[in-house]
Amino acid sequence: MFKHAVVRPPAANFAAGLTTADLGAPFYAKAVEQHQRYCEALQHCGLALTKLEADPDYPDSTFVEDTAILTDRCAILTRPGAVSRSGEVAIIKDTLARFYPKIHAITSPGTVDGGDICESDDHYFIGISQRTNQEGARQLAGILAQEGYTSTSIDIRGIKGILHLKSGLSNLGDNRLVVIGALADQAGFEGYDILHVEPAENYAANCVRVNDHVLLAAGYPVLQTSLSKLGYSVITLEMSEFQKMDGGLSCLSLRF
Ligand code: CIR
């Protein structure tokens, strides 16, 4: 059960953040509105929110997930792979220290983005990407092992269209993963029930199980129907403005 989430609304210069999507510039007012709905959905799932100040020094800082990995036993501060985002850990770590007495950190030359880390109970999938390098993955695997968790690495550098591992992989709990086609054959998913995402709905693979609900991007009816048939209570959220900046549902919060 999650009880809490840390979020940070987009800053007025949100459109100055990094993106590879060819979807046009996001509208700030609409992004703020979508973020507000997202926060309300988390509260509806039973979470108390810590809402940080928007920070125009870091236009991507609304994507708080990339700055830390939160486990039952400790927090792990990441070291984001994009230079423009490297200061984002410093502006969140005091907040995390309020909740986590034990905090580890990825150190140079390792880089890790939280979006590359997918947790499944006591196991972690670590994506090696344009943002998370092998040294970062090695350090993270070591920290996780020290804390009693297992992990496997998945190299996504050859997979087009996903920025982070979790752009194409989500853990629903109940031993079930949501996986895009390009990742489905990866070693490491044996023993899981796989919910396949059809290519036209790849963006929706980044869904988030929060207690009794699954948050899903609006506009992906096939996955929505599959989730509902499996018995999940689905909450759909408009994500257009975040999608324009390569962001998905999971990256807008740190949940614990
Ligand atoms: C970036 O390129 O870093 C941001 N514009 C998007 C980060 C999305 N984060 C995530 O999927 N965890």
PDB file of C-alpha atoms and ligand atoms in Angstrom:
ATOM      1  CA  MET A   1       0.000   0.000   0.000  1.00  0.00           C
ATOM      2  CA  PHE A   2       1.206   3.477  -0.839  1.00  0.00           C
ATOM      3  CA  LYS A   3       0.406   6.196   1.654  1.00  0.00           C
ATOM      4  CA  HIS A   4       2.221   9.193   0.334  1.00  0.00           C
ATOM      5  CA  ALA A   5       3.432  10.864  -2.848  1.00  0.00           C
ATOM      6  CA  VAL A   6       5.744  13.750  -3.635  1.00  0.00           C
ATOM      7  CA  VAL A   7       4.775  15.871  -6.627  1.00  0.00           C
ATOM      8  CA  ARG A   8       5.954  19.119  -8.163  1.00  0.00           C
ATOM      9  CA  PRO A   9       3.702  21.101 -10.511  1.00  0.00           C
ATOM     10  CA  PRO A  10       5.179  22.199 -13.834  1.00  0.00           C
ATOM     11  CA  ALA A  11       6.885  25.602 -13.883  1.00  0.00           C
ATOM     12  CA  ALA A  12       5.866  28.354 -16.298  1.00  0.00           C
ATOM     13  CA  ASN A  13       8.862  27.478 -18.522  1.00  0.00           C
ATOM     14  CA  PHE A  14       7.936  23.774 -18.611  1.00  0.00           C
ATOM     15  CA  ALA A  15       8.123  23.911 -22.426  1.00  0.00           C
ATOM     16  CA  ALA A  16      11.881  24.591 -22.169  1.00  0.00           C
ATOM     17  CA  GLY A  17      12.486  21.048 -20.899  1.00  0.00           C
ATOM     18  CA  LEU A  18      13.958  18.178 -22.864  1.00  0.00           C
ATOM     19  CA  THR A  19      11.913  16.335 -25.423  1.00  0.00           C
ATOM     20  CA  THR A  20      12.240  14.075 -28.420  1.00  0.00           C
ATOM     21  CA  ALA A  21       8.490  13.936 -29.096  1.00  0.00           C
ATOM     22  CA  ASP A  22       7.348  15.670 -32.227  1.00  0.00           C
ATOM     23  CA  LEU A  23       4.003  16.734 -30.784  1.00  0.00           C
ATOM     24  CA  GLY A  24       4.416  20.501 -30.555  1.00  0.00           C
ATOM     25  CA  ALA A  25       4.958  22.728 -27.528  1.00  0.00           C
ATOM     26  CA  PRO A  26       2.920  22.062 -24.397  1.00  0.00           C
ATOM     27  CA  PHE A  27       0.414  24.635 -23.133  1.00  0.00           C
ATOM     28  CA  TYR A  28       1.362  25.644 -19.638  1.00  0.00           C
ATOM     29  CA  ALA A  29      -2.147  26.294 -18.310  1.00  0.00           C
ATOM     30  CA  LYS A  30      -3.309  22.940 -19.633  1.00  0.00           C
ATOM     31  CA  ALA A  31      -0.297  21.179 -18.095  1.00  0.00           C
ATOM     32  CA  VAL A  32      -1.104  22.748 -14.717  1.00  0.00           C
ATOM     33  CA  GLU A  33      -4.707  21.608 -15.051  1.00  0.00           C
ATOM     34  CA  GLN A  34      -3.676  18.046 -15.998  1.00  0.00           C
ATOM     35  CA  HIS A  35      -1.221  17.981 -13.110  1.00  0.00           C
ATOM     36  CA  GLN A  36      -3.951  19.088 -10.726  1.00  0.00           C
ATOM     37  CA  ARG A  37      -6.220  16.248 -11.921  1.00  0.00           C
ATOM     38  CA  TYR A  38      -3.306  13.839 -11.454  1.00  0.00           C
ATOM     39  CA  CYS A  39      -2.853  15.035  -7.862  1.00  0.00           C
ATOM     40  CA  GLU A  40      -6.563  14.607  -7.188  1.00  0.00           C
ATOM     41  CA  ALA A  41      -6.402  11.057  -8.564  1.00  0.00           C
ATOM     42  CA  LEU A  42      -3.550  10.195  -6.210  1.00  0.00           C
ATOM     43  CA  GLN A  43      -5.568  11.601  -3.307  1.00  0.00           C
ATOM     44  CA  HIS A  44      -8.569   9.578  -4.449  1.00  0.00           C
ATOM     45  CA  CYS A  45      -6.325   6.487  -4.227  1.00  0.00           C
ATOM     46  CA  GLY A  46      -5.708   7.355  -0.586  1.00  0.00           C
ATOM     47  CA  LEU A  47      -2.360   9.114  -0.792  1.00  0.00           C
ATOM     48  CA  ALA A  48      -1.320  12.170   1.195  1.00  0.00           C
ATOM     49  CA  LEU A  49       0.570  14.561  -1.046  1.00  0.00           C
ATOM     50  CA  THR A  50       3.685  16.590  -0.456  1.00  0.00           C
ATOM     51  CA  LYS A  51       3.411  19.254  -3.123  1.00  0.00           C
ATOM     52  CA  LEU A  52       6.707  20.996  -3.818  1.00  0.00           C
ATOM     53  CA  GLU A  53       7.069  24.445  -5.365  1.00  0.00           C
ATOM     54  CA  ALA A  54       7.325  24.597  -9.136  1.00  0.00           C
ATOM     55  CA  ASP A  55      10.962  25.305  -9.984  1.00  0.00           C
ATOM     56  CA  PRO A  56      11.735  27.258 -13.163  1.00  0.00           C
ATOM     57  CA  ASP A  57      15.477  26.590 -12.737  1.00  0.00           C
ATOM     58  CA  TYR A  58      14.667  23.042 -13.812  1.00  0.00           C
ATOM     59  CA  PRO A  59      11.923  22.914 -16.447  1.00  0.00           C
ATOM     60  CA  ASP A  60      11.845  19.100 -16.264  1.00  0.00           C
ATOM     61  CA  SER A  61      11.589  19.012 -12.479  1.00  0.00           C
ATOM     62  CA  THR A  62       7.877  18.182 -12.550  1.00  0.00           C
ATOM     63  CA  PHE A  63       9.099  14.671 -13.499  1.00  0.00           C
ATOM     64  CA  VAL A  64      10.109  13.994  -9.890  1.00  0.00           C
ATOM     65  CA  GLU A  65      10.263  10.232 -10.339  1.00  0.00           C
ATOM     66  CA  ASP A  66      13.627  10.510 -12.048  1.00  0.00           C
ATOM     67  CA  THR A  67      15.360  11.857  -8.946  1.00  0.00           C
ATOM     68  CA  ALA A  68      15.006   8.918  -6.561  1.00  0.00           C
ATOM     69  CA  ILE A  69      14.140   5.271  -6.088  1.00  0.00           C
ATOM     70  CA  LEU A  70      12.013   4.701  -3.028  1.00  0.00           C
ATOM     71  CA  THR A  71      11.951   1.255  -1.444  1.00  0.00           C
ATOM     72  CA  ASP A  72      10.438  -0.100   1.758  1.00  0.00           C
ATOM     73  CA  ARG A  73      13.867  -0.032   3.343  1.00  0.00           C
ATOM     74  CA  CYS A  74      15.580   3.071   2.038  1.00  0.00           C
ATOM     75  CA  ALA A  75      15.626   5.858  -0.525  1.00  0.00           C
ATOM     76  CA  ILE A  76      18.241   5.953  -3.261  1.00  0.00           C
ATOM     77  CA  LEU A  77      19.047   9.337  -4.758  1.00  0.00           C
ATOM     78  CA  THR A  78      19.719   9.019  -8.453  1.00  0.00           C
ATOM     79  CA  ARG A  79      22.131  10.950 -10.641  1.00  0.00           C
ATOM     80  CA  PRO A  80      20.076  11.955 -13.701  1.00  0.00           C
ATOM     81  CA  GLY A  81      21.708  11.291 -17.017  1.00  0.00           C
ATOM     82  CA  ALA A  82      20.734  14.595 -18.647  1.00  0.00           C
ATOM     83  CA  VAL A  83      23.071  17.444 -17.660  1.00  0.00           C
ATOM     84  CA  SER A  84      20.198  19.945 -17.497  1.00  0.00           C
ATOM     85  CA  ARG A  85      18.539  17.760 -14.844  1.00  0.00           C
ATOM     86  CA  SER A  86      21.570  17.014 -12.669  1.00  0.00           C
ATOM     87  CA  GLY A  87      20.592  19.658 -10.074  1.00  0.00           C
ATOM     88  CA  GLU A  88      17.145  18.186  -9.507  1.00  0.00           C
ATOM     89  CA  VAL A  89      18.307  15.722  -6.857  1.00  0.00           C
ATOM     90  CA  ALA A  90      19.629  18.531  -4.645  1.00  0.00           C
ATOM     91  CA  ILE A  91      16.248  20.266  -4.673  1.00  0.00           C
ATOM     92  CA  ILE A  92      14.336  17.175  -3.526  1.00  0.00           C
ATOM     93  CA  LYS A  93      16.648  15.386  -1.143  1.00  0.00           C
ATOM     94  CA  ASP A  94      15.669  17.349   1.999  1.00  0.00           C
ATOM     95  CA  THR A  95      12.053  16.425   1.366  1.00  0.00           C
ATOM     96  CA  LEU A  96      12.937  12.735   1.068  1.00  0.00           C
ATOM     97  CA  ALA A  97      15.116  12.934   4.187  1.00  0.00           C
ATOM     98  CA  ARG A  98      11.992  13.844   6.148  1.00  0.00           C
ATOM     99  CA  PHE A  99      10.558  10.421   5.340  1.00  0.00           C
ATOM    100  CA  TYR A 100      13.637   8.218   4.930  1.00  0.00           C
ATOM    101  CA  PRO A 101      16.251   7.880   7.677  1.00  0.00           C
ATOM    102  CA  LYS A 102      18.377   5.774   5.353  1.00  0.00           C
ATOM    103  CA  ILE A 103      19.398   7.317   2.049  1.00  0.00           C
ATOM    104  CA  HIS A 104      21.888   5.985  -0.481  1.00  0.00           C
ATOM    105  CA  ALA A 105      23.106   7.815  -3.572  1.00  0.00           C
ATOM    106  CA  ILE A 106      24.376   7.022  -7.039  1.00  0.00           C
ATOM    107  CA  THR A 107      27.766   8.661  -7.560  1.00  0.00           C
ATOM    108  CA  SER A 108      29.840   9.791 -10.545  1.00  0.00           C
ATOM    109  CA  PRO A 109      30.464   8.457 -13.132  1.00  0.00           C
ATOM    110  CA  GLY A 110      27.235   6.488 -12.654  1.00  0.00           C
ATOM    111  CA  THR A 111      23.992   7.940 -13.947  1.00  0.00           C
ATOM    112  CA  VAL A 112      20.497   6.671 -13.191  1.00  0.00           C
ATOM    113  CA  ASP A 113      17.067   8.139 -13.993  1.00  0.00           C
ATOM    114  CA  GLY A 114      14.279   6.855 -11.764  1.00  0.00           C
ATOM    115  CA  GLY A 115      12.141   6.274 -14.848  1.00  0.00           C
ATOM    116  CA  ASP A 116      14.451   3.404 -15.743  1.00  0.00           C
ATOM    117  CA  ILE A 117      13.727   1.507 -12.560  1.00  0.00           C
ATOM    118  CA  CYS A 118      10.692  -0.751 -12.340  1.00  0.00           C
ATOM    119  CA  GLU A 119      10.020  -2.402  -8.998  1.00  0.00           C
ATOM    120  CA  SER A 120       8.174  -5.675  -8.633  1.00  0.00           C
ATOM    121  CA  ASP A 121       7.929  -6.631  -4.962  1.00  0.00           C
ATOM    122  CA  ASP A 122      11.490  -7.410  -3.891  1.00  0.00           C
ATOM    123  CA  HIS A 123      12.854  -7.440  -7.433  1.00  0.00           C
ATOM    124  CA  TYR A 124      13.936  -4.484  -9.532  1.00  0.00           C
ATOM    125  CA  PHE A 125      14.284  -4.197 -13.296  1.00  0.00           C
ATOM    126  CA  ILE A 126      16.987  -1.693 -14.159  1.00  0.00           C
ATOM    127  CA  GLY A 127      16.878  -0.179 -17.631  1.00  0.00           C
ATOM    128  CA  ILE A 128      20.164   0.757 -19.251  1.00  0.00           C
ATOM    129  CA  SER A 129      19.250   3.659 -21.491  1.00  0.00           C
ATOM    130  CA  GLN A 130      20.486   6.948 -22.875  1.00  0.00           C
ATOM    131  CA  ARG A 131      20.069   8.236 -19.289  1.00  0.00           C
ATOM    132  CA  THR A 132      21.028   5.304 -17.067  1.00  0.00           C
ATOM    133  CA  ASN A 133      24.527   4.063 -17.812  1.00  0.00           C
ATOM    134  CA  GLN A 134      26.101   0.720 -17.005  1.00  0.00           C
ATOM    135  CA  GLU A 135      28.039   2.111 -14.074  1.00  0.00           C
ATOM    136  CA  GLY A 136      24.860   3.602 -12.611  1.00  0.00           C
ATOM    137  CA  ALA A 137      23.085   0.294 -13.073  1.00  0.00           C
ATOM    138  CA  ARG A 138      25.998  -1.524 -11.418  1.00  0.00           C
ATOM    139  CA  GLN A 139      25.960   0.817  -8.418  1.00  0.00           C
ATOM    140  CA  LEU A 140      22.210   0.560  -8.078  1.00  0.00           C
ATOM    141  CA  ALA A 141      22.250  -3.239  -8.260  1.00  0.00           C
ATOM    142  CA  GLY A 142      24.877  -3.220  -5.495  1.00  0.00           C
ATOM    143  CA  ILE A 143      22.834  -0.938  -3.244  1.00  0.00           C
ATOM    144  CA  LEU A 144      19.702  -3.004  -3.833  1.00  0.00           C
ATOM    145  CA  ALA A 145      21.573  -6.244  -3.057  1.00  0.00           C
ATOM    146  CA  GLN A 146      22.929  -4.715   0.139  1.00  0.00           C
ATOM    147  CA  GLU A 147      19.340  -3.926   1.136  1.00  0.00           C
ATOM    148  CA  GLY A 148      18.173  -7.466   0.360  1.00  0.00           C
ATOM    149  CA  TYR A 149      16.609  -6.903  -3.065  1.00  0.00           C
ATOM    150  CA  THR A 150      17.365  -8.658  -6.326  1.00  0.00           C
ATOM    151  CA  SER A 151      17.635  -6.966  -9.711  1.00  0.00           C
ATOM    152  CA  THR A 152      18.125  -7.602 -13.397  1.00  0.00           C
ATOM    153  CA  SER A 153      19.279  -5.164 -16.072  1.00  0.00           C
ATOM    154  CA  ILE A 154      17.497  -4.628 -19.360  1.00  0.00           C
ATOM    155  CA  ASP A 155      19.318  -2.789 -22.121  1.00  0.00           C
ATOM    156  CA  ILE A 156      16.811  -0.579 -23.917  1.00  0.00           C
ATOM    157  CA  ARG A 157      19.298   1.451 -25.941  1.00  0.00           C
ATOM    158  CA  GLY A 158      18.318  -0.346 -29.124  1.00  0.00           C
ATOM    159  CA  ILE A 159      14.605   0.119 -28.609  1.00  0.00           C
ATOM    160  CA  LYS A 160      13.159   3.068 -30.469  1.00  0.00           C
ATOM    161  CA  GLY A 161      10.439   5.274 -29.039  1.00  0.00           C
ATOM    162  CA  ILE A 162      11.036   4.792 -25.324  1.00  0.00           C
ATOM    163  CA  LEU A 163      13.043   7.195 -23.218  1.00  0.00           C
ATOM    164  CA  HIS A 164      13.044   5.087 -20.085  1.00  0.00           C
ATOM    165  CA  LEU A 165      12.389   1.441 -19.260  1.00  0.00           C
ATOM    166  CA  LYS A 166       9.110   2.392 -17.619  1.00  0.00           C
ATOM    167  CA  SER A 167       8.002   4.134 -20.815  1.00  0.00           C
ATOM    168  CA  GLY A 168       7.326   0.567 -21.946  1.00  0.00           C
ATOM    169  CA  LEU A 169       6.932  -1.461 -18.752  1.00  0.00           C
ATOM    170  CA  SER A 170       4.726  -1.193 -15.674  1.00  0.00           C
ATOM    171  CA  ASN A 171       4.179  -3.396 -12.684  1.00  0.00           C
ATOM    172  CA  LEU A 172       0.525  -3.953 -11.814  1.00  0.00           C
ATOM    173  CA  GLY A 173       1.270  -6.065  -8.767  1.00  0.00           C
ATOM    174  CA  ASP A 174      -0.352  -9.508  -8.550  1.00  0.00           C
ATOM    175  CA  ASN A 175       2.694 -10.812 -10.478  1.00  0.00           C
ATOM    176  CA  ARG A 176       1.499  -8.991 -13.582  1.00  0.00           C
ATOM    177  CA  LEU A 177       3.420  -6.654 -15.890  1.00  0.00           C
ATOM    178  CA  VAL A 178       2.234  -4.366 -18.676  1.00  0.00           C
ATOM    179  CA  VAL A 179       4.761  -4.588 -21.509  1.00  0.00           C
ATOM    180  CA  ILE A 180       5.142  -3.094 -24.996  1.00  0.00           C
ATOM    181  CA  GLY A 181       5.926  -5.450 -27.866  1.00  0.00           C
ATOM    182  CA  ALA A 182       9.534  -4.337 -28.264  1.00  0.00           C
ATOM    183  CA  LEU A 183      10.303  -5.329 -24.662  1.00  0.00           C
ATOM    184  CA  ALA A 184       8.184  -8.445 -24.401  1.00  0.00           C
ATOM    185  CA  ASP A 185      10.917 -10.914 -25.346  1.00  0.00           C
ATOM    186  CA  GLN A 186      13.388  -9.653 -22.778  1.00  0.00           C
ATOM    187  CA  ALA A 187      14.846 -12.177 -20.399  1.00  0.00           C
ATOM    188  CA  GLY A 188      13.644 -11.563 -16.890  1.00  0.00           C
ATOM    189  CA  PHE A 189       9.906 -11.524 -17.418  1.00  0.00           C
ATOM    190  CA  GLU A 190       9.541 -15.309 -17.145  1.00  0.00           C
ATOM    191  CA  GLY A 191       7.072 -16.261 -14.456  1.00  0.00           C
ATOM    192  CA  TYR A 192       5.045 -13.072 -14.796  1.00  0.00           C
ATOM    193  CA  ASP A 193       1.624 -12.696 -16.364  1.00  0.00           C
ATOM    194  CA  ILE A 194       2.214 -10.289 -19.212  1.00  0.00           C
ATOM    195  CA  LEU A 195      -0.406  -7.848 -20.371  1.00  0.00           C
ATOM    196  CA  HIS A 196       0.680  -6.960 -23.890  1.00  0.00           C
ATOM    197  CA  VAL A 197       0.202  -3.456 -25.225  1.00  0.00           C
ATOM    198  CA  GLU A 198      -0.554  -3.047 -28.880  1.00  0.00           C
ATOM    199  CA  PRO A 199       1.812  -0.727 -30.776  1.00  0.00           C
ATOM    200  CA  ALA A 200      -0.750   2.038 -31.319  1.00  0.00           C
ATOM    201  CA  GLU A 201      -1.181   2.234 -27.533  1.00  0.00           C
ATOM    202  CA  ASN A 202       2.484   2.082 -26.495  1.00  0.00           C
ATOM    203  CA  TYR A 203       2.302   5.387 -24.639  1.00  0.00           C
ATOM    204  CA  ALA A 204      -0.291   3.904 -22.260  1.00  0.00           C
ATOM    205  CA  ALA A 205       2.129   1.187 -21.113  1.00  0.00           C
ATOM    206  CA  ASN A 206       3.354   3.679 -18.547  1.00  0.00           C
ATOM    207  CA  CYS A 207       0.420   3.122 -16.212  1.00  0.00           C
ATOM    208  CA  VAL A 208       0.597   3.133 -12.424  1.00  0.00           C
ATOM    209  CA  ARG A 209      -0.986   0.819  -9.891  1.00  0.00           C
ATOM    210  CA  VAL A 210      -1.821   2.873  -6.835  1.00  0.00           C
ATOM    211  CA  ASN A 211      -3.472   0.799  -4.122  1.00  0.00           C
ATOM    212  CA  ASP A 212      -6.915  -0.239  -5.413  1.00  0.00           C
ATOM    213  CA  HIS A 213      -6.672   1.647  -8.702  1.00  0.00           C
ATOM    214  CA  VAL A 214      -4.653   1.812 -11.904  1.00  0.00           C
ATOM    215  CA  LEU A 215      -3.910   5.237 -13.341  1.00  0.00           C
ATOM    216  CA  LEU A 216      -3.970   5.115 -17.131  1.00  0.00           C
ATOM    217  CA  ALA A 217      -3.478   7.792 -19.790  1.00  0.00           C
ATOM    218  CA  ALA A 218      -6.801   8.724 -21.386  1.00  0.00           C
ATOM    219  CA  GLY A 219      -7.403   7.723 -25.002  1.00  0.00           C
ATOM    220  CA  TYR A 220      -6.182   4.107 -25.019  1.00  0.00           C
ATOM    221  CA  PRO A 221      -9.375   2.031 -25.069  1.00  0.00           C
ATOM    222  CA  VAL A 222      -7.834  -1.382 -25.760  1.00  0.00           C
ATOM    223  CA  LEU A 223      -5.596  -1.356 -22.714  1.00  0.00           C
ATOM    224  CA  GLN A 224      -8.311   0.277 -20.636  1.00  0.00           C
ATOM    225  CA  THR A 225     -10.734  -2.526 -21.522  1.00  0.00           C
ATOM    226  CA  SER A 226      -8.130  -5.220 -20.835  1.00  0.00           C
ATOM    227  CA  LEU A 227      -7.402  -3.759 -17.414  1.00  0.00           C
ATOM    228  CA  SER A 228     -11.073  -3.449 -16.567  1.00  0.00           C
ATOM    229  CA  LYS A 229     -11.715  -7.055 -17.631  1.00  0.00           C
ATOM    230  CA  LEU A 230      -8.944  -8.163 -15.313  1.00  0.00           C
ATOM    231  CA  GLY A 231     -10.838  -6.462 -12.502  1.00  0.00           C
ATOM    232  CA  TYR A 232      -8.768  -3.322 -12.049  1.00  0.00           C
ATOM    233  CA  SER A 233     -10.459  -0.067 -11.202  1.00  0.00           C
ATOM    234  CA  VAL A 234      -9.039   2.225 -13.874  1.00  0.00           C
ATOM    235  CA  ILE A 235      -8.745   5.998 -13.526  1.00  0.00           C
ATOM    236  CA  THR A 236      -7.979   7.689 -16.840  1.00  0.00           C
ATOM    237  CA  LEU A 237      -6.098  10.957 -16.916  1.00  0.00           C
ATOM    238  CA  GLU A 238      -5.426  13.402 -19.733  1.00  0.00           C
ATOM    239  CA  MET A 239      -1.685  13.489 -20.283  1.00  0.00           C
ATOM    240  CA  SER A 240      -1.301  15.320 -23.598  1.00  0.00           C
ATOM    241  CA  GLU A 241       0.895  18.152 -22.321  1.00  0.00           C
ATOM    242  CA  PHE A 242       3.282  15.822 -20.481  1.00  0.00           C
ATOM    243  CA  GLN A 243       3.445  13.450 -23.436  1.00  0.00           C
ATOM    244  CA  LYS A 244       4.716  16.377 -25.508  1.00  0.00           C
ATOM    245  CA  MET A 245       7.689  16.495 -23.129  1.00  0.00           C
ATOM    246  CA  ASP A 246       8.330  12.709 -23.166  1.00  0.00           C
ATOM    247  CA  GLY A 247       6.679  12.317 -19.776  1.00  0.00           C
ATOM    248  CA  GLY A 248       4.271   9.647 -18.607  1.00  0.00           C
ATOM    249  CA  LEU A 249       2.091   9.058 -15.577  1.00  0.00           C
ATOM    250  CA  SER A 250       4.688   7.418 -13.383  1.00  0.00           C
ATOM    251  CA  CYS A 251       7.227  10.212 -13.705  1.00  0.00           C
ATOM    252  CA  LEU A 252       4.953  12.826 -12.156  1.00  0.00           C
ATOM    253  CA  SER A 253       5.214  11.409  -8.644  1.00  0.00           C
ATOM    254  CA  LEU A 254       7.372   9.580  -6.155  1.00  0.00           C
ATOM    255  CA  ARG A 255       5.112   7.155  -4.336  1.00  0.00           C
ATOM    256  CA  PHE A 256       5.790   5.419  -1.044  1.00  0.00           C
TER     257      PHE A 256
HETATM  258  C1  CIR B   1      13.228  14.319 -19.826  1.00  0.00           C
HETATM  259  O1  CIR B   1      13.541  14.206 -21.010  1.00  0.00           O
HETATM  260  O2  CIR B   1      13.985  14.046 -18.915  1.00  0.00           O
HETATM  261  C2  CIR B   1      11.839  14.824 -19.495  1.00  0.00           C
HETATM  262  N1  CIR B   1      11.405  15.759 -20.486  1.00  0.00           N
HETATM  263  C3  CIR B   1      10.869  13.677 -19.396  1.00  0.00           C
HETATM  264  C4  CIR B   1      11.169  12.744 -18.273  1.00  0.00           C
HETATM  265  C5  CIR B   1      10.152  11.669 -18.136  1.00  0.00           C
HETATM  266  N2  CIR B   1      10.433  10.877 -17.010  1.00  0.00           N
HETATM  267  C6  CIR B   1      10.057   9.603 -16.887  1.00  0.00           C
HETATM  268  O3  CIR B   1       9.519   9.027 -17.795  1.00  0.00           O
HETATM  269  N3  CIR B   1      10.356   9.003 -15.745  1.00  0.00           N
END
